[in-house]
Short mmCIF file of N, CA, C and O in Angstrom, two decimals:
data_model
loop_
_atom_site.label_atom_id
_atom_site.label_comp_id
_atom_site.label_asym_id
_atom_site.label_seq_id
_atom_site.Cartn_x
_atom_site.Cartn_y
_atom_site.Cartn_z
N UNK A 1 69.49 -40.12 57.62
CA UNK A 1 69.52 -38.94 58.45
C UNK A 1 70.14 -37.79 57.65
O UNK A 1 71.30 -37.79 57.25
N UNK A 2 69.27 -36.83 57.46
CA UNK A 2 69.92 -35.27 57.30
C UNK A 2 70.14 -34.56 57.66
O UNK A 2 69.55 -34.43 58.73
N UNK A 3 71.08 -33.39 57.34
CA UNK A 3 71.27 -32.56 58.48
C UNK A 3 72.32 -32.19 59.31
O UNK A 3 72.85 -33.29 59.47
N UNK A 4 72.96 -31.44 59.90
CA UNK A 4 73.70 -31.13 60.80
C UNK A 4 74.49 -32.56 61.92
O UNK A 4 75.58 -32.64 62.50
N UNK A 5 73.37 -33.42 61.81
CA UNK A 5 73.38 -34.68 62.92
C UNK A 5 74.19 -35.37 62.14
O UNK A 5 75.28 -35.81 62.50
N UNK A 6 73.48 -35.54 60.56
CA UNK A 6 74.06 -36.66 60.14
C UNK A 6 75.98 -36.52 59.72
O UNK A 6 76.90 -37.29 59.98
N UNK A 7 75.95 -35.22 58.98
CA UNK A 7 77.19 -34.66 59.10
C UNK A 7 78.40 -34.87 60.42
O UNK A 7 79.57 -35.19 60.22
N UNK A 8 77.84 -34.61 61.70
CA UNK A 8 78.65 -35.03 62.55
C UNK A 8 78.81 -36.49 62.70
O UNK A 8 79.93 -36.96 62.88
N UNK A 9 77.82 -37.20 62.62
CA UNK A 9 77.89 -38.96 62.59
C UNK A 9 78.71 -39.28 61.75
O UNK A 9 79.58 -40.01 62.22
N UNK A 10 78.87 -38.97 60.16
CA UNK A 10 79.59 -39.08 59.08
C UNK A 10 80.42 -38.49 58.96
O UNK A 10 80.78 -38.20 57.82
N UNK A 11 81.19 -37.95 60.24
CA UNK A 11 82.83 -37.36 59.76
C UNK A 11 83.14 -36.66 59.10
O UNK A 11 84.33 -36.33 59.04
N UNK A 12 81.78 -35.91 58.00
CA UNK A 12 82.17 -34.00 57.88
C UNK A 12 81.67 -33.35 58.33
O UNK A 12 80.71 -32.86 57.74
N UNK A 13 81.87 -33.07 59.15
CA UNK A 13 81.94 -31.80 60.14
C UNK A 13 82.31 -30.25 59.46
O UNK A 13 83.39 -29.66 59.36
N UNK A 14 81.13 -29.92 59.13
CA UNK A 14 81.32 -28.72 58.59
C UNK A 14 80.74 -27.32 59.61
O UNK A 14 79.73 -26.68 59.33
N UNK A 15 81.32 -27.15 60.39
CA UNK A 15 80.91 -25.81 61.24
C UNK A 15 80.84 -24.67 60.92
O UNK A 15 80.39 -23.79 61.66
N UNK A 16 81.37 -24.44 59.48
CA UNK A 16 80.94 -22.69 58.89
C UNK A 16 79.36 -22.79 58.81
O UNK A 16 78.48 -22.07 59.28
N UNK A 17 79.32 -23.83 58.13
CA UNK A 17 78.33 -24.04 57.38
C UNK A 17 76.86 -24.06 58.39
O UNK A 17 75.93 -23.36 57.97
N UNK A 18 76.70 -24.71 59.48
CA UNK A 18 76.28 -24.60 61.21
C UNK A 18 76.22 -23.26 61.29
O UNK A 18 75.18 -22.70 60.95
N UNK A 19 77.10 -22.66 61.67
CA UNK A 19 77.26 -21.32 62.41
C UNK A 19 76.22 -20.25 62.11
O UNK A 19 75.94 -19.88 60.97
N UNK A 20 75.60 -19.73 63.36
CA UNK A 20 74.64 -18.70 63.08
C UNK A 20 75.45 -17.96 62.39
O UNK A 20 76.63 -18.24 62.16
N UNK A 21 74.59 -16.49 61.85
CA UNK A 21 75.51 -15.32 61.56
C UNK A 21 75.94 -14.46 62.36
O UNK A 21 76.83 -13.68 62.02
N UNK A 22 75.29 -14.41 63.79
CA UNK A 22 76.14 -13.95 64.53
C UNK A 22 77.23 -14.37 65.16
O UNK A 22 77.81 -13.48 65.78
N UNK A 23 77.70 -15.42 65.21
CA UNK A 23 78.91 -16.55 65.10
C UNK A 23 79.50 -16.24 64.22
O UNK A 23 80.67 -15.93 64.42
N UNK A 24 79.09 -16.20 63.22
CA UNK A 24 79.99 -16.01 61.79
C UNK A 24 80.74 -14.44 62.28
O UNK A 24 81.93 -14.29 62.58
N UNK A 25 79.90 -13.61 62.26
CA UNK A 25 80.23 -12.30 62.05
C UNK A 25 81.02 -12.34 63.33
O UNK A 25 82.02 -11.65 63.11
N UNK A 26 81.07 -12.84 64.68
CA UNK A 26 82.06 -12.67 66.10
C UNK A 26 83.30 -13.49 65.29
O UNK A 26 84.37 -12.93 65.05
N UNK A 27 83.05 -14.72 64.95
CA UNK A 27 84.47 -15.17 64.06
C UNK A 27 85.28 -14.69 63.39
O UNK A 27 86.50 -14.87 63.51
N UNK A 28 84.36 -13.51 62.03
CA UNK A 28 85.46 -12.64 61.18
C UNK A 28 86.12 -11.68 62.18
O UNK A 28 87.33 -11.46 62.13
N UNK A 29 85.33 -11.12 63.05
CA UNK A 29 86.27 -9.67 63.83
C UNK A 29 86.67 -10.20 64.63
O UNK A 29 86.88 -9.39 65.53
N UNK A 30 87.05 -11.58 65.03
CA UNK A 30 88.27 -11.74 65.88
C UNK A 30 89.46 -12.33 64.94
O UNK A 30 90.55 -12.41 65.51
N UNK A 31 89.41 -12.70 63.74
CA UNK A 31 90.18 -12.88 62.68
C UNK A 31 91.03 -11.83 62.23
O UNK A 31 92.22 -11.75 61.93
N UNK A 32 89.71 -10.75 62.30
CA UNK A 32 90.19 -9.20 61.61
C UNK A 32 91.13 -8.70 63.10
O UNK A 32 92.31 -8.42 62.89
N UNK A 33 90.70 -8.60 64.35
CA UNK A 33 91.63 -7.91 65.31
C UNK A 33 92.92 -8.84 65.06
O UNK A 33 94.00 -8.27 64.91
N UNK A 34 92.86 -10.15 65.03
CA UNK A 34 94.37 -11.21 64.86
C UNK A 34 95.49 -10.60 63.92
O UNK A 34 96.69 -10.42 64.11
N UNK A 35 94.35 -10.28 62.47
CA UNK A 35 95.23 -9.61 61.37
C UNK A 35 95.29 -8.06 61.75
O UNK A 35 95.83 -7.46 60.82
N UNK A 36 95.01 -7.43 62.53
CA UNK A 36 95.55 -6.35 63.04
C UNK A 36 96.30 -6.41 63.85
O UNK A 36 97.27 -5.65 63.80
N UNK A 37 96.18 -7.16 64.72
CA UNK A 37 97.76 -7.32 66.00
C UNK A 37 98.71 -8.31 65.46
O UNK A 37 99.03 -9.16 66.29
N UNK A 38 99.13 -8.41 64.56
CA UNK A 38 99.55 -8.93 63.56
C UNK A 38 100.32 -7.61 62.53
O UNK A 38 101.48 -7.46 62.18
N UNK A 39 99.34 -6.95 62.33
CA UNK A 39 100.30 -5.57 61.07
C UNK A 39 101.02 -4.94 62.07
O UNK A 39 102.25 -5.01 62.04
N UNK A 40 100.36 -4.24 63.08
CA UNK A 40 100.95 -3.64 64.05
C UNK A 40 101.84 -4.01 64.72
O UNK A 40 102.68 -3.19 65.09
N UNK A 41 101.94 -5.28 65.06
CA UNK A 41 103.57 -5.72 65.20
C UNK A 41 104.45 -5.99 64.39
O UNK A 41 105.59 -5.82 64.84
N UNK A 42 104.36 -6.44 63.06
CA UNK A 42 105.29 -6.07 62.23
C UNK A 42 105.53 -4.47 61.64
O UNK A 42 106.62 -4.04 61.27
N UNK A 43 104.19 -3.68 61.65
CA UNK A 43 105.01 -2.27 61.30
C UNK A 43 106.02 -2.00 62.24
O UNK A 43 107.17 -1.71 61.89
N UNK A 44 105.55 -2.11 63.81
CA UNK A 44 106.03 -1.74 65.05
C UNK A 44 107.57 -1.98 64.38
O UNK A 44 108.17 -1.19 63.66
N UNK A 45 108.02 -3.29 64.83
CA UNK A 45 109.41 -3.65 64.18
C UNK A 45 110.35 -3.45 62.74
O UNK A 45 111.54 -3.67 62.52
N UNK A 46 109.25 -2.94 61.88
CA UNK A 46 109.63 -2.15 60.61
C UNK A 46 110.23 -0.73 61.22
O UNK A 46 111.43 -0.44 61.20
N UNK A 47 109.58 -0.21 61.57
CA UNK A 47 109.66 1.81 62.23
C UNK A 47 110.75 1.52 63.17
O UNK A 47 111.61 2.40 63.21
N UNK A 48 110.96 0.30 64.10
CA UNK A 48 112.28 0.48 64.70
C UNK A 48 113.69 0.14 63.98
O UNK A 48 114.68 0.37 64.68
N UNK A 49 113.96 -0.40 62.56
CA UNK A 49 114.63 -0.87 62.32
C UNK A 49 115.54 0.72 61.60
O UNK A 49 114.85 1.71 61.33
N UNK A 50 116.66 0.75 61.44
CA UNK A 50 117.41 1.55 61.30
C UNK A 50 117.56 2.15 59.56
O UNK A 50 117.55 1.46 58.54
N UNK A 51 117.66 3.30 59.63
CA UNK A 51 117.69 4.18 58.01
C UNK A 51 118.89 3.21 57.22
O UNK A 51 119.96 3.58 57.72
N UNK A 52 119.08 2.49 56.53
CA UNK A 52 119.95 2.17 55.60
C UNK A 52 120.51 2.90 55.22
O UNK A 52 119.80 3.66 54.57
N UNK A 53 122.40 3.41 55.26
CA UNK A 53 123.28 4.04 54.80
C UNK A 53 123.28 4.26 53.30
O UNK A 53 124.17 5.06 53.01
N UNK A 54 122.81 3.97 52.59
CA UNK A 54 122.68 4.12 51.25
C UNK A 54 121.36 5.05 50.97
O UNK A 54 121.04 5.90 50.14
N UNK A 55 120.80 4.46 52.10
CA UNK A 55 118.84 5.94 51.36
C UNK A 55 119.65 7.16 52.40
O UNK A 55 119.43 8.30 51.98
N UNK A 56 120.51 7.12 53.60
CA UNK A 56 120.58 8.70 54.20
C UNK A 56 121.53 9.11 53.54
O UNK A 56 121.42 10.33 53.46
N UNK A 57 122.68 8.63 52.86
CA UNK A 57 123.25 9.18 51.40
C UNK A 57 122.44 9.86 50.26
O UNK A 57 122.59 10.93 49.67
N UNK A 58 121.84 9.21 50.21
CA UNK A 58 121.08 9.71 49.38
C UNK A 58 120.29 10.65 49.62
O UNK A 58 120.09 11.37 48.64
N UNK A 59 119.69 10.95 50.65
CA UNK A 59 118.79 12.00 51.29
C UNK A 59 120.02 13.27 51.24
O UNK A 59 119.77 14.35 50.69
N UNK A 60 121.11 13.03 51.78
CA UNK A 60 122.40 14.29 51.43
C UNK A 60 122.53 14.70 50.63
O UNK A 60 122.77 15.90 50.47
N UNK A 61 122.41 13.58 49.49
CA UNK A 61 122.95 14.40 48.05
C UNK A 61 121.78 15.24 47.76
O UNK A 61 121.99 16.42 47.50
N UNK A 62 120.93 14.91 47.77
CA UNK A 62 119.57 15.71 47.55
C UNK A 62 119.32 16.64 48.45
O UNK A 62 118.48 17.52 48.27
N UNK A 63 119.92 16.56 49.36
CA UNK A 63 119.78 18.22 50.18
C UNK A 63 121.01 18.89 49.98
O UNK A 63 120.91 20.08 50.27
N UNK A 64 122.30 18.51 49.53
CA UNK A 64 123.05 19.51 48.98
C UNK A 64 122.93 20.06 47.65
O UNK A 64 123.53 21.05 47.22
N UNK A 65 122.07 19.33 47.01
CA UNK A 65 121.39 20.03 45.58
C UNK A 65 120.83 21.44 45.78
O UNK A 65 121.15 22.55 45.37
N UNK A 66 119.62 20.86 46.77
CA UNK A 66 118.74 22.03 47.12
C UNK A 66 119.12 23.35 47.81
O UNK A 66 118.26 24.21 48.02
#
């Protein structure tokens, strides 16, 4: 037996490989939105985290230069 059948009978199970391309392609962009709600919550929690006393020192000295 060849084929898709025999693969499942024989325990590799390869489903990329199956998958229409429109399957394929609904698979990557829900991968791609995952890895976007994913950046966006870590920027989110980057932008809230607080200026480090050493860079707003530093931002002073450089505006009392100027």
């Amino acid at each position: 037996m060849d084929g898709p059948a025999a693969r499942r009978e024989g325990g590799n199970l390869d489903v990329k490989k199956e998958l229409p391309d429109r399957e394929k392609t609904i698979a990557a962009r829900a991968r791609q939105r995952a890895i976007g709600r994913e950046l966006r919550r870590i920027y989110d929690e980057v932008v809230q985290e607080p200026v480090p006393n050493d860079f707003l020192e530093l931002l002073r000295k450089i505006d009392a230069k100027g």
